[in-house]
Coordinates of C-alpha atoms in Angstrom, one line a residue:
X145 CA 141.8 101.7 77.6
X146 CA 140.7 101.6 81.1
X147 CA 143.6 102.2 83.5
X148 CA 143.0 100.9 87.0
X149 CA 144.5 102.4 90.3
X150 CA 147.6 101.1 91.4
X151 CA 145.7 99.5 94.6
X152 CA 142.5 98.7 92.9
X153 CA 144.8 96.6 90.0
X154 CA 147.2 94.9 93.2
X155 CA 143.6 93.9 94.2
X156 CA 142.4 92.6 91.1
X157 CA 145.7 90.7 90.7
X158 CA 145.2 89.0 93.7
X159 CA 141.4 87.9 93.3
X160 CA 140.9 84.5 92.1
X161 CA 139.0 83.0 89.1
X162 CA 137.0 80.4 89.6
X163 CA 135.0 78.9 86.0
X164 CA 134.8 75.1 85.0
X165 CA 136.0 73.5 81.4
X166 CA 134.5 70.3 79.7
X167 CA 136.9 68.6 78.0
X168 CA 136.7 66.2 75.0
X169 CA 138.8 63.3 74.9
X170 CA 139.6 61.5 72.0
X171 CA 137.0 58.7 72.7
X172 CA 134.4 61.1 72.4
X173 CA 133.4 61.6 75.5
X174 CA 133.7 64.8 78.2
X175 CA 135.9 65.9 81.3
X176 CA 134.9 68.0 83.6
X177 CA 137.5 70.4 85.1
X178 CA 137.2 72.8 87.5
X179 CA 140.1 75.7 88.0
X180 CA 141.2 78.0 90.2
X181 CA 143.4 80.8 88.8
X182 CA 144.8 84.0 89.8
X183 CA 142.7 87.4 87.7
X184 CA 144.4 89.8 85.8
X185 CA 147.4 87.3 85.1
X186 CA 148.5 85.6 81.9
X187 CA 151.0 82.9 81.6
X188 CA 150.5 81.2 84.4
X189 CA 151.4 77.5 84.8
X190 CA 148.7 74.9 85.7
X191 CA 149.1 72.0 88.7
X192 CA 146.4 69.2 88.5
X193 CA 144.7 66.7 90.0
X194 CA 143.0 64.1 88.2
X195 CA 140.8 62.3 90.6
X196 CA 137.9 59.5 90.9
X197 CA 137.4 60.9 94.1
X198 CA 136.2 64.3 93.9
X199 CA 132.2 63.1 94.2
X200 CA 133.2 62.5 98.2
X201 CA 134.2 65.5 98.5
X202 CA 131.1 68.1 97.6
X203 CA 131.2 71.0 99.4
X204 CA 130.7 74.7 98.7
X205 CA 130.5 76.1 95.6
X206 CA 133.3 76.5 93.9
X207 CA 134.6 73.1 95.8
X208 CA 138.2 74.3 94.4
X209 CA 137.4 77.6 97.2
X210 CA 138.2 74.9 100.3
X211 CA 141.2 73.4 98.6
X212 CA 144.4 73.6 100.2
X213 CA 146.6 73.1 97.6
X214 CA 144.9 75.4 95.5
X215 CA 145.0 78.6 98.1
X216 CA 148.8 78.3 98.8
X217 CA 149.6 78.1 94.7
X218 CA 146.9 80.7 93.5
X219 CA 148.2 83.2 95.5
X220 CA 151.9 82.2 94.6
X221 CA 150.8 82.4 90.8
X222 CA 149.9 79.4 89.6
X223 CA 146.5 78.0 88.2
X224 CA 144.9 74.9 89.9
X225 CA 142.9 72.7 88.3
X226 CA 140.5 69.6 89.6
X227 CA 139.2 67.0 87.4
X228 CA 136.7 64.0 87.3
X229 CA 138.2 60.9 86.2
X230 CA 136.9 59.2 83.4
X231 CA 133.5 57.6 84.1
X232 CA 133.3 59.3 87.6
X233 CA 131.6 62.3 89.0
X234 CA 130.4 64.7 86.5
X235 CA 132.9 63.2 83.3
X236 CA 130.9 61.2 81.2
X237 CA 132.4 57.8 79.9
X238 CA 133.1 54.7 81.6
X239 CA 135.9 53.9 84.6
X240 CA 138.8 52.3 82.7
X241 CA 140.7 50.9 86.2
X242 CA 143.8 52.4 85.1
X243 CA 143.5 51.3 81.5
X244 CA 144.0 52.9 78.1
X245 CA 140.8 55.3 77.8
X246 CA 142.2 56.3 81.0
X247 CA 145.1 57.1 80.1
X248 CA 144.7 58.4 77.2
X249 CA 141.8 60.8 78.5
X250 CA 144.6 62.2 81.0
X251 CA 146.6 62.6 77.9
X252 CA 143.6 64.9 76.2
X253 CA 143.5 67.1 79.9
X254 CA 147.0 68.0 80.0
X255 CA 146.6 68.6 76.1
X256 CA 144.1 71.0 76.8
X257 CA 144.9 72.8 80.0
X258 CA 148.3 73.3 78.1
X259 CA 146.6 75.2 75.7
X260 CA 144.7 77.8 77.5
X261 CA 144.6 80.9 76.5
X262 CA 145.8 82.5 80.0
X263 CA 148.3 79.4 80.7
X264 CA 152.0 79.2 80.0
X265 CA 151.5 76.0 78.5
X266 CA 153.5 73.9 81.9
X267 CA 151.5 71.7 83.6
X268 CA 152.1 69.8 86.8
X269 CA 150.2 66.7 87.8
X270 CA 150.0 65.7 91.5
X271 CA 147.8 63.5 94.1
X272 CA 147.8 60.8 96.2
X273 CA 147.1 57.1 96.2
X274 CA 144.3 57.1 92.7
X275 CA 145.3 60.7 91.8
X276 CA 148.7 60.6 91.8
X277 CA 148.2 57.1 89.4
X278 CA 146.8 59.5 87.0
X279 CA 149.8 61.3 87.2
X280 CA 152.1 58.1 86.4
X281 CA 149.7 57.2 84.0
X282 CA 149.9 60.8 81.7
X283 CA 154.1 60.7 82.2
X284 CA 154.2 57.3 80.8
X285 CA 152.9 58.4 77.7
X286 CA 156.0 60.9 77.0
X287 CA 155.7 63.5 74.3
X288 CA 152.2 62.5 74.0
X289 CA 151.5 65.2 76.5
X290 CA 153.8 67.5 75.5
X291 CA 152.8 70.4 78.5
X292 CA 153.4 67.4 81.0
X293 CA 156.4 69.4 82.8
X294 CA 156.3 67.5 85.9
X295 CA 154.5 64.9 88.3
X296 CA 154.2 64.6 91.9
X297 CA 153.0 60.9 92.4
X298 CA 152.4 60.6 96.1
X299 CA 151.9 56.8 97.5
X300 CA 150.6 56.2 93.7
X301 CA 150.6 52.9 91.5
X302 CA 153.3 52.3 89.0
X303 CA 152.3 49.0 88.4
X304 CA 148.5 48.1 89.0
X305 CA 149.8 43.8 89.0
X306 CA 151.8 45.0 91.6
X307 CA 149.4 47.0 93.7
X308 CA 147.0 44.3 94.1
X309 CA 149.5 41.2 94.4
X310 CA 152.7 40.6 96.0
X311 CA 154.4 38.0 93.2
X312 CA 151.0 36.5 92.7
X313 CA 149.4 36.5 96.0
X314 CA 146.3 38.8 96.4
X315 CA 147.3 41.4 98.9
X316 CA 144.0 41.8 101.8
X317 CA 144.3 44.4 104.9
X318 CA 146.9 45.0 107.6
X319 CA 147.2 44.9 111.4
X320 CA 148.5 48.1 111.8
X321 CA 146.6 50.8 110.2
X322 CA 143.3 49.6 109.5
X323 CA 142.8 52.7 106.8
X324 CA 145.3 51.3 105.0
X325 CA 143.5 48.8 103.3
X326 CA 144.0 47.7 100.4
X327 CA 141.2 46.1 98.9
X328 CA 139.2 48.6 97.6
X329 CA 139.9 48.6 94.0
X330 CA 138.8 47.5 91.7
X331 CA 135.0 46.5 93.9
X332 CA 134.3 49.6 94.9
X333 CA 134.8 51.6 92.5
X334 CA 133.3 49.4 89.7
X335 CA 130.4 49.4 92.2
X336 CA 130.7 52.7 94.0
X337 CA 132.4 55.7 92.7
X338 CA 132.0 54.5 88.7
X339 CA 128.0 54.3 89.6
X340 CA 127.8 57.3 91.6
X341 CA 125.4 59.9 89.9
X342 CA 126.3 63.3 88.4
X343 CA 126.4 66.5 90.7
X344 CA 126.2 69.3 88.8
X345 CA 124.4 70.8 85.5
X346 CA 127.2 70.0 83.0
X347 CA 127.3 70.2 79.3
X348 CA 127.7 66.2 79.0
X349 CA 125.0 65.4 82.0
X350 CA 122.8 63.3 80.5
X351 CA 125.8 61.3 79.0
X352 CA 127.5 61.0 82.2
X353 CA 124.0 59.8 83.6
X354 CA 123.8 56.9 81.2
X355 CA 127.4 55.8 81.1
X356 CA 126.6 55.4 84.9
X357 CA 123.8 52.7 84.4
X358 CA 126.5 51.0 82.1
X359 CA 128.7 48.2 83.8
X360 CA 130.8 48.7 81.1
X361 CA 134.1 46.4 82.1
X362 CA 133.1 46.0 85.7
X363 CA 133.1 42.2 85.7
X364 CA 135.7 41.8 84.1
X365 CA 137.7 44.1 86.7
X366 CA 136.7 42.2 89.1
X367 CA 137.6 38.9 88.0
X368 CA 141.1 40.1 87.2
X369 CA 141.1 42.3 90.0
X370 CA 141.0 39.1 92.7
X371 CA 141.8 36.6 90.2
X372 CA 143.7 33.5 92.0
X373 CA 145.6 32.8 88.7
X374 CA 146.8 36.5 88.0
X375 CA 148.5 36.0 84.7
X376 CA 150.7 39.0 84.3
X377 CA 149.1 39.2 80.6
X378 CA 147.6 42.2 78.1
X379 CA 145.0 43.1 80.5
X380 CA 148.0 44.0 83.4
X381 CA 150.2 45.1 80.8
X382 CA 148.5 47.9 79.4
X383 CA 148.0 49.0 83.3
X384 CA 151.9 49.1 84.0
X385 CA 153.3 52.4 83.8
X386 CA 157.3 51.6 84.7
X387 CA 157.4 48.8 82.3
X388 CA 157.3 52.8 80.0
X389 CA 160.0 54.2 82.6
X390 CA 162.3 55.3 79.7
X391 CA 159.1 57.6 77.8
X392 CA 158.9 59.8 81.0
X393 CA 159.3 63.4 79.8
X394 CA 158.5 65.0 83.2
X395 CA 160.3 65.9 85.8
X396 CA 159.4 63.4 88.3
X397 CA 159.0 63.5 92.4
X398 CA 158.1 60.2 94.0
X399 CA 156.6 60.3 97.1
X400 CA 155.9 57.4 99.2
X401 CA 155.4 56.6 103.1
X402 CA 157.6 53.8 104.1
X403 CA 155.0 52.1 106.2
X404 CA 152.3 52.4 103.6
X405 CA 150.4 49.2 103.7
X406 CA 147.6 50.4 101.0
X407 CA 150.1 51.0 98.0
X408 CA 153.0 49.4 98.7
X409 CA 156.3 50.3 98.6
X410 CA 157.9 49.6 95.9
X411 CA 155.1 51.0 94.1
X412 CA 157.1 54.6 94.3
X413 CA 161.0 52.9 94.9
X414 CA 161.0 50.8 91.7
X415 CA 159.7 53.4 89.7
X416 CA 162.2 56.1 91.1
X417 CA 165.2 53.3 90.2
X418 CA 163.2 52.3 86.9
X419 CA 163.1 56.0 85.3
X420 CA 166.3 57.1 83.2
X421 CA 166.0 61.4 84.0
X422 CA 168.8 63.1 85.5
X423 CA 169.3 63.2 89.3
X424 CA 170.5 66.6 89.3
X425 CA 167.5 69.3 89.5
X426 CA 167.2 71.6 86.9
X427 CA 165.0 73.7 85.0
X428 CA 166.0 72.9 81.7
X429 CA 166.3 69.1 81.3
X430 CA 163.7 66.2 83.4
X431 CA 165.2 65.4 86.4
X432 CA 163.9 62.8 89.5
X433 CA 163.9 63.0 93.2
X434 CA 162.7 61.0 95.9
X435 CA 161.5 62.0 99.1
X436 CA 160.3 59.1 101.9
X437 CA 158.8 59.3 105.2
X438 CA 157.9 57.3 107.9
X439 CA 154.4 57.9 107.6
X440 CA 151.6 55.5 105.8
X441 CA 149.0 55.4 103.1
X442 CA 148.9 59.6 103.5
X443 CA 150.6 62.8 101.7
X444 CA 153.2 64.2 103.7
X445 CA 153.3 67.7 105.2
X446 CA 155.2 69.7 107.5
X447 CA 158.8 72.2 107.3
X448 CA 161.0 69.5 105.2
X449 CA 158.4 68.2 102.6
X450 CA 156.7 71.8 101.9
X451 CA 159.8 73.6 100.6
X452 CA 160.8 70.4 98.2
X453 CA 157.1 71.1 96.7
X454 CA 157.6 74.3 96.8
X455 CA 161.0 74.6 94.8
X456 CA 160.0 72.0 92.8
X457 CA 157.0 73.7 91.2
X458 CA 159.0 76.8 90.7
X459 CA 161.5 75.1 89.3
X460 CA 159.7 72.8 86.6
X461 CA 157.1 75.1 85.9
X462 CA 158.6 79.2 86.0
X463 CA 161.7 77.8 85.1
X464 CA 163.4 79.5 88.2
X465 CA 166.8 78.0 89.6
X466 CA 166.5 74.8 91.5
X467 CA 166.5 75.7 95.6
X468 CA 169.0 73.8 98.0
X469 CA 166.1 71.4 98.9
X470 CA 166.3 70.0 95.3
X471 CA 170.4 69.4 95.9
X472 CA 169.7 65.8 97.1
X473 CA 168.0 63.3 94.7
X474 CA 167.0 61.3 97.7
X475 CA 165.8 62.2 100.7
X476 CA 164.8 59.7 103.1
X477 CA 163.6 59.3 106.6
X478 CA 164.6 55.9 108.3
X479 CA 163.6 54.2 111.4
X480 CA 164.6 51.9 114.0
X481 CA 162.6 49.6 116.2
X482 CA 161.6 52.4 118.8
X483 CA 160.8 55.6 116.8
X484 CA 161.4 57.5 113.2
X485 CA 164.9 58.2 112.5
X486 CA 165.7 61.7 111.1
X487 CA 165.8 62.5 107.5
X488 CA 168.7 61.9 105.5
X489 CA 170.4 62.9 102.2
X490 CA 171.8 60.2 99.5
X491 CA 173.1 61.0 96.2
X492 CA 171.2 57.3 95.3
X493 CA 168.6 55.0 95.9
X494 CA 170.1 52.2 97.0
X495 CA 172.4 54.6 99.1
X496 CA 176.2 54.7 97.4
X497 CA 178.5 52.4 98.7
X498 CA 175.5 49.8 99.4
X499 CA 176.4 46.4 99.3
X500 CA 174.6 42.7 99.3
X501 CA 175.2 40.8 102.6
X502 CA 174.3 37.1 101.5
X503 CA 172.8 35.2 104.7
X504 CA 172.4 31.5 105.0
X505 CA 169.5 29.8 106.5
X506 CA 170.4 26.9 108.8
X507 CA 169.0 24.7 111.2
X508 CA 171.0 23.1 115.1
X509 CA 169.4 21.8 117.7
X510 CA 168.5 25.1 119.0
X511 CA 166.6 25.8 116.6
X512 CA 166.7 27.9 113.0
X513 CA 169.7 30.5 112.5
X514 CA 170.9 33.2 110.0
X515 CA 174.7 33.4 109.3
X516 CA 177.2 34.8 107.4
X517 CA 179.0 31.6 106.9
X518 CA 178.4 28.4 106.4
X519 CA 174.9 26.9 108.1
X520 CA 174.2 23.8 109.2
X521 CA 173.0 21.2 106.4
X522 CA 170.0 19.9 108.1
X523 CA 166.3 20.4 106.9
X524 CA 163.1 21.7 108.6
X525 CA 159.0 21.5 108.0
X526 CA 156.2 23.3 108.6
X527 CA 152.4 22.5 107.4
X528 CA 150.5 25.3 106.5
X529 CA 147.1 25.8 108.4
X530 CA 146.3 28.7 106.2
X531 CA 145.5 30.8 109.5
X532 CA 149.0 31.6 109.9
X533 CA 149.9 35.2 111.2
X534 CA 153.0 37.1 111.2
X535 CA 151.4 38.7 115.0
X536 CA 151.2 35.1 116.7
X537 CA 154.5 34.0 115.3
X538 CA 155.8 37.2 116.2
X539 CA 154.5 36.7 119.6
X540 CA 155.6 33.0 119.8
X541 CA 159.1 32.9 117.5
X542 CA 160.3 29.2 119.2
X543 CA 156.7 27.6 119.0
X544 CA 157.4 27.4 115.4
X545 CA 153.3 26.4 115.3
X546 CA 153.2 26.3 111.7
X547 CA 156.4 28.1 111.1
X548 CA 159.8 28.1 110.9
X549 CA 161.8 30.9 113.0
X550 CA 165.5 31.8 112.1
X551 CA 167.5 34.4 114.3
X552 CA 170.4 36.0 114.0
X553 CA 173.2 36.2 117.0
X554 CA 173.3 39.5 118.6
X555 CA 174.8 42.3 116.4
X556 CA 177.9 43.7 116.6
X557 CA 177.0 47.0 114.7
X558 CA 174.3 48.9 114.0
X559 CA 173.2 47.3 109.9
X560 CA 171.1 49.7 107.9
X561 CA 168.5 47.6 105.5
X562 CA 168.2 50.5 103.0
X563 CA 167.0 49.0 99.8
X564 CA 164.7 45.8 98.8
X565 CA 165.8 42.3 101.0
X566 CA 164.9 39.1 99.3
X567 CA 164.3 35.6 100.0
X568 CA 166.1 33.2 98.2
X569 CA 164.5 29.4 99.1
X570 CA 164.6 26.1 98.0
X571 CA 161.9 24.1 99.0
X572 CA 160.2 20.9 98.3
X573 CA 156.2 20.6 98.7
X574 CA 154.0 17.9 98.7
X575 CA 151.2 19.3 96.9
X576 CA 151.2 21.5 92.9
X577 CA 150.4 24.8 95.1
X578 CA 151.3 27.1 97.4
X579 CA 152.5 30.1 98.7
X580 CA 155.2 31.5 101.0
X581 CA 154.7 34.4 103.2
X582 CA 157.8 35.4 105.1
X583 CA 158.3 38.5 107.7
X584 CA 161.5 39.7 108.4
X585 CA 162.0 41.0 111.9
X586 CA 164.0 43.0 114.3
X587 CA 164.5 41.0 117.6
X588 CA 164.9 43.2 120.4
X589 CA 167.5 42.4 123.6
X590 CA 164.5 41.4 125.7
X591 CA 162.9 39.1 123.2
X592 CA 160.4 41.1 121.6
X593 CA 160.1 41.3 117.8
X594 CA 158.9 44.3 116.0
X595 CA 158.4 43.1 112.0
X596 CA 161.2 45.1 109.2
X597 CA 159.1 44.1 106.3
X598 CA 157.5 41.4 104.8
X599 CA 157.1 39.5 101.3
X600 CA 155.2 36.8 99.3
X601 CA 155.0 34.3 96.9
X602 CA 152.7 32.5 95.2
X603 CA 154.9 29.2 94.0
X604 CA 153.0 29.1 90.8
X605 CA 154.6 31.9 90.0
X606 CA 158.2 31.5 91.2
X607 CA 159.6 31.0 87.5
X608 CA 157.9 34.9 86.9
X609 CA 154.5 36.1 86.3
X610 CA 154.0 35.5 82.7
X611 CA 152.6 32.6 83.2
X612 CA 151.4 30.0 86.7
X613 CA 153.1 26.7 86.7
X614 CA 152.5 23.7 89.0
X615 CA 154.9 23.0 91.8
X616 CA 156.3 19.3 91.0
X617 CA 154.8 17.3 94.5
X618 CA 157.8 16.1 96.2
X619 CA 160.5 17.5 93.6
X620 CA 162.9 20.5 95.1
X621 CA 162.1 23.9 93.5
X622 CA 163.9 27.2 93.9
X623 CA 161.9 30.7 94.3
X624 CA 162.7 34.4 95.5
X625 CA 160.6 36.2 97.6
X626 CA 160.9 40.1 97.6
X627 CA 160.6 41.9 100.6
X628 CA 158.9 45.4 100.7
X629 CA 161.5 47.7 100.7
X630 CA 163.0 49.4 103.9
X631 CA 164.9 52.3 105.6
X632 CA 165.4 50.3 109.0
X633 CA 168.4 50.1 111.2
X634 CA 168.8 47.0 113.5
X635 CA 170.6 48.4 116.6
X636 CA 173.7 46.6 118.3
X637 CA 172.4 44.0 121.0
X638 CA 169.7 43.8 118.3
X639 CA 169.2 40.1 116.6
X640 CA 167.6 39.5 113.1
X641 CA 164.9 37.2 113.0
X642 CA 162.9 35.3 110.2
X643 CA 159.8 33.6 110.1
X644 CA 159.0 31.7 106.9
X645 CA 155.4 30.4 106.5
X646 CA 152.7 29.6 104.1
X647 CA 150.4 32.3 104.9
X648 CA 150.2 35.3 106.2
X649 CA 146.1 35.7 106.5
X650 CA 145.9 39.5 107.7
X651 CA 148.0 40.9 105.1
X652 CA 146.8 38.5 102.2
X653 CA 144.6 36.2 101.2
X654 CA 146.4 32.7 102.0
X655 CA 146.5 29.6 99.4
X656 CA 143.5 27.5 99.3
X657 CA 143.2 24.7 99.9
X658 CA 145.1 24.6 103.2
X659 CA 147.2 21.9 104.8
X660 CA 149.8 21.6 102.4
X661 CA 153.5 20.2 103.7
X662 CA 156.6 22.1 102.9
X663 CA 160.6 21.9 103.3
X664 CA 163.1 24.2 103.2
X665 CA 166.9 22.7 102.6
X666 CA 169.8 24.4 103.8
X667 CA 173.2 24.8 103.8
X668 CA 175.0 25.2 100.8
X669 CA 173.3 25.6 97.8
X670 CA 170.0 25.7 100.1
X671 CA 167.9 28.6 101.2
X672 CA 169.6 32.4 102.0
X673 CA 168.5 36.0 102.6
X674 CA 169.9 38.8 100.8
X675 CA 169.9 42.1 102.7
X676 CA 170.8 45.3 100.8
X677 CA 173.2 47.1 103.8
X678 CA 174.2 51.0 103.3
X679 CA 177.1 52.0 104.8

C-alpha cells in the first residue's frame, strides 16, 4: 500500500475531482451530470442543481470550475453536482414544462447520485427561479427519492397555474424591474432552450440531437401556457407541487424575494404554510424554514443569508447540530414606504398573534373610503378601458378615470400587513366577462402613493378554478381577490388607499373585449378588504 506524506495527502485531500455521469431515467432516456467533488474523500454528501439553463452558461472546461456554489462547498466537503434538465442541453428527451417525465427524471438523478460509490447517500437540491422548481418538483414525490435530504427552492414555482395566472388572469411584465418578467415560459423554452443543440460529446449525443428537432408537446404548452380559459384541469394538476405538500420528506428552505415580480410570491409563502414538517431544525426529523428579503426575481446573498445555508447543509446533510441561525423558522425582512426594514425573527408565518382586520368599502360625497365600521351604503362605477394602469391611477387617485379610489383616514399607529390581504367584492357587470385588477397602496402625508401589493381576478373564475363560468349581465355576484403577500408597514400619518379596476395592462394581460361596465355595492353585506395585521 502506497502511503502518502502527511503534506502531499493534505494536498491530495484538498484537490478537486471534476468527471461527468449520464444518467438513465426511467423513460429511457439520458441525463447528463457534471460534478465537482473533493479527492481522496468518501462519504461525502451531494448538493444539486437541476437546471434548463446550463446551455447559457458555457464556459471553461469543467463549467463546474467557475461555479460559486461549488468552490465554497467542495472545499467544505461536499460534492456538487450540475445537471441538464430533461430535453435541454446535452440530456436527451423532450422538455416536459414541469410535467411528469420531469419529475420523475429528477426523481431517477437523486436516485442515482445517492448511490455513488464515494457519496453518503444525502443529497440536497437547490436553485433559483427553474432550478429551484426542480427542487419542489423531486420533494413532492416523497420517499420516491429516498436520498432527497433537503431542498433549497429559491424564488421557485410551487404551483405552475399559479405562476403564470393570478386567479385566472395571465400574468404579463412589470413596471418596476423590467428583468423580472414573467412571460418567458413556456415560449421560450418550447422554442429556445428545449431546441438549443447539444454542447459536448456525450454518450446519448445523437439522441439528444434528435429529441431537439422534435416539438414534442410544445404546442400544446403554449396553448395552455397563455390560454384565456385556464381550466385548472389534469394538465395543471400534474404540474402542482403543494397540492403534494404532505409527501415532502426533505427538509425544506423556502426562499423568496418579497418584491419578486417574475415568480410571485406566494409561490414560496403558500408552500412554506402548505407543508406539514416540523418548524424546529434538526438533524434527525424534516423540518422547514423560511427566510424573505426585500430583494426581487434574484438569490439572496450577503452576512444573514450565507450562515442559514451554511448551517443548513451541515445540518441536513452531515447530520451536525442545527446552528443558532436555524433557531427561527422564519426570518423575514419587511419594508415600509421609504426603504427595507431590518430582518426579523417569527416563530410563524403569519407572525403569532396575527389577526384579520375586516375593512369596509364605502362611498360619501368625497369620494371612496376604507373603515373599520360601518360605510356608507351608496354605490359607485367604473367602465373598463382595458388600458388601465395601477402607475396613472397611482399618480391621479381622485380622477377615478376608469377607477375607483378608496382611502383610509390617517393612521393612528404604525399597522404591519404581514401575511396575504384579500379583496372581498360584490359587484354587478353588464357583460358575462371580466376581470378585476386591484392595487393596494400606501398613501403618503404629502399625497403620494407608493403600491403595497396588488391582486387579480378573472370573474369567470370567482366560484374557483376548476371550472370558468359566465358572469350573469346585470345580476350581483360576489368574488375574492388575493393580494400578493406582504411584509409592509404603513407608518402613522400614513393613509391606506385602494384602487379597484378592471385592468391592470402592465402587470397582466387585461380582459378582452374592453369597455365593459361594472358596480361595486357597499355597505353592509357589500364589498370589504381583509388585511392580515401582526402585532
Amino acid at each position: 500500500m502506497l502511503v502518502l506524506p502527511a503534506a502531499a495527502q493534505a494536498q491530495a485531500e484538498t484537490e478537486t475531482v471534476y468527471e461527468t455521469l449520464s444518467v438513465p431515467t426511467v423513460d429511457g432516456d439520458f441525463l447528463h451530470v457534471e460534478i465537482a467533488r473533493p479527492a481522496g474523500q468518501d462519504n461525502v454528501p451531494v448538493i444539486l442543481t437541476y437546471s434548463p439553463y446550463n446551455s447559457l452558461s458555457e464556459g471553461t472546461t469543467p463549467n463546474l470550475a467557475n461555479d460559486d456554489l461549488g468552490q465554497r462547498y467542495v472545499a467544505r466537503g461536499y460534492a456538487r453536482a450540475v445537471a441538464d434538465v430533461l430535453g435541454t442541453r446535452n440530456s436527451s428527451g423532450c422538455w416536459d414544462y414541469g410535467g411528469l417525465k420531469e419529475q420523475q427524471s429528477g426523481v431517477d438523478l437523486v436516485n442515482a447520485l445517492s448511490g455513488q460509490s464515494w457519496s453518503n447517500g444525502n443529497v440536497a437540491m437547490i436553485g433559483g427561479s427553474y432550478d429551484g422548481t426542480t427542487a419542489n418538483m423531486v420533494a413532492a414525490r416523497g420517499a420516491d427519492a429516498p436520498g432527497l435530504k433537503a431542498i433549497v427552492p429559491e424564488l421557485a414555482i410551487s404551483r405552475w397555474h399559479g405562476y403564470a395566472y393570478g386567479s385566472g388572469v395571465r400574468y404579463f411584465g412589470n413596471s418596476e424591474r423590467p428583468t423580472d418578467e414573467g412571460v418567458d415560459t413556456p415560449l421560450a423554452f418550447d422554442f429556445g432552450i428545449a431546441r438549443t443543440p447539444p454542447t459536448q460529446p456525450t454518450p446519448q449525443l445523437i439522441d439528444a440531437m434528435r429529441d431537439r428537432l422534435n416539438p414534442c408537446d410544445a404546442a400544446e404548452h403554449t396553448e395552455r401556457g397563455y390560454d384565456t380559459s385556464p381550466d385548472y384541469d389534469s394538465f395543471w394538476l400534474e404540474r402542482d407541487y403543494r397540492k403534494d405538500a404532505r409527501r415532502f420528506r426533505a427538509s425544506t428552505l423556502v426562499v423568496h424575494g418579497w418584491q419578486d415580480y417574475n415568480v410571485k410570491q406566494s409561490e414560496g409563502v403558500d408552500l412554506y404554510e402548505a407543508l406539514r414538517l416540523s418548524t424546529t431544525a434538526s438533524a434527525t426529523q424534516p423540518f422547514k424554514h423560511m427566510y424573505m428579503f426585500q430583494g426581487g426575481h434574484q438569490s439572496p446573498s450577503g452576512e444573514r443569508f450565507q450562515p442559514v445555508l451554511d448551517q443548513f447543509f451541515d445540518t441536513t446533510l452531515k447530520g451536525a447540530a442545527p446552528g443558532p441561525d436555524l433557531a427561527p423558522p422564519v426570518i423575514t425582512q419587511g419594508r415600509d414606504s421609504t426603504a427595507p426594514g431590518e430582518f426579523r425573527e417569527e416563530r410563524s408565518w403569519p407572525p403569532v398573534g396575527m389577526r384579520e382586520a375586516r375593512v369596509s368599502l364605502g362611498r360619501e360625497a368625497t369620494g371612496g373610503t376604507l373603515t373599520f365600521g360601518r360605510a356608507g351604503r351608496s354605490d359607485a362605477s367604473y367602465t373598463d378601458s382595458g388600458a388601465n394602469t395601477e402607475e396613472t391611477a397611482r399618480r391621479a387617485l381622485d380622477a377615478e378615470a376608469g377607477w375607483l379610489a378608496y382611502k383610509s383616514a390617517p393612521l393612528r399607529t404604525d399597522a404591519r400587513i404581514a401575511g396575504t390581504p384579500r379583496l372581498e367584492r360584490e359587484l354587478t357587470a353588464d357583460r358575462d366577462s371580466g376581470q378585476v385588477s386591484p392595487t393596494l397602496v400606501d398613501i403618503a402625508p404629502d399625497g403620494s402613493a407608493k403600491t403595497l401589493s396588488r391582486g387579480h381576478l378573472n370573474l369567470r373564475y370567482r366560484n374557483g378554478l376548476g371550472r370558468e363560468q359566465p358572469v350573469p349581465p346585470g345580476r350581483r355576484v360576489s368574488g375574492t381577490v388575493l393580494f400578493s403577500p406582504q411584509d409592509h408597514t404603513v407608518r402613522v400619518g400614513h393613509r391606506l388607499g385602494l384602487i379597484v379596476a378592471g385592468s391592470n395592462t402592465v402587470w397582466a394581460v387585461p380582459n378582452l373585449p374592453a369597455g365593459g361596465t361594472y358596480t361595486v355595492h357597499h355597505g353592509g353585506g357589500g364589498s370589504r378588504l381583509v388585511l392580515p395585521l401582526a402585532p
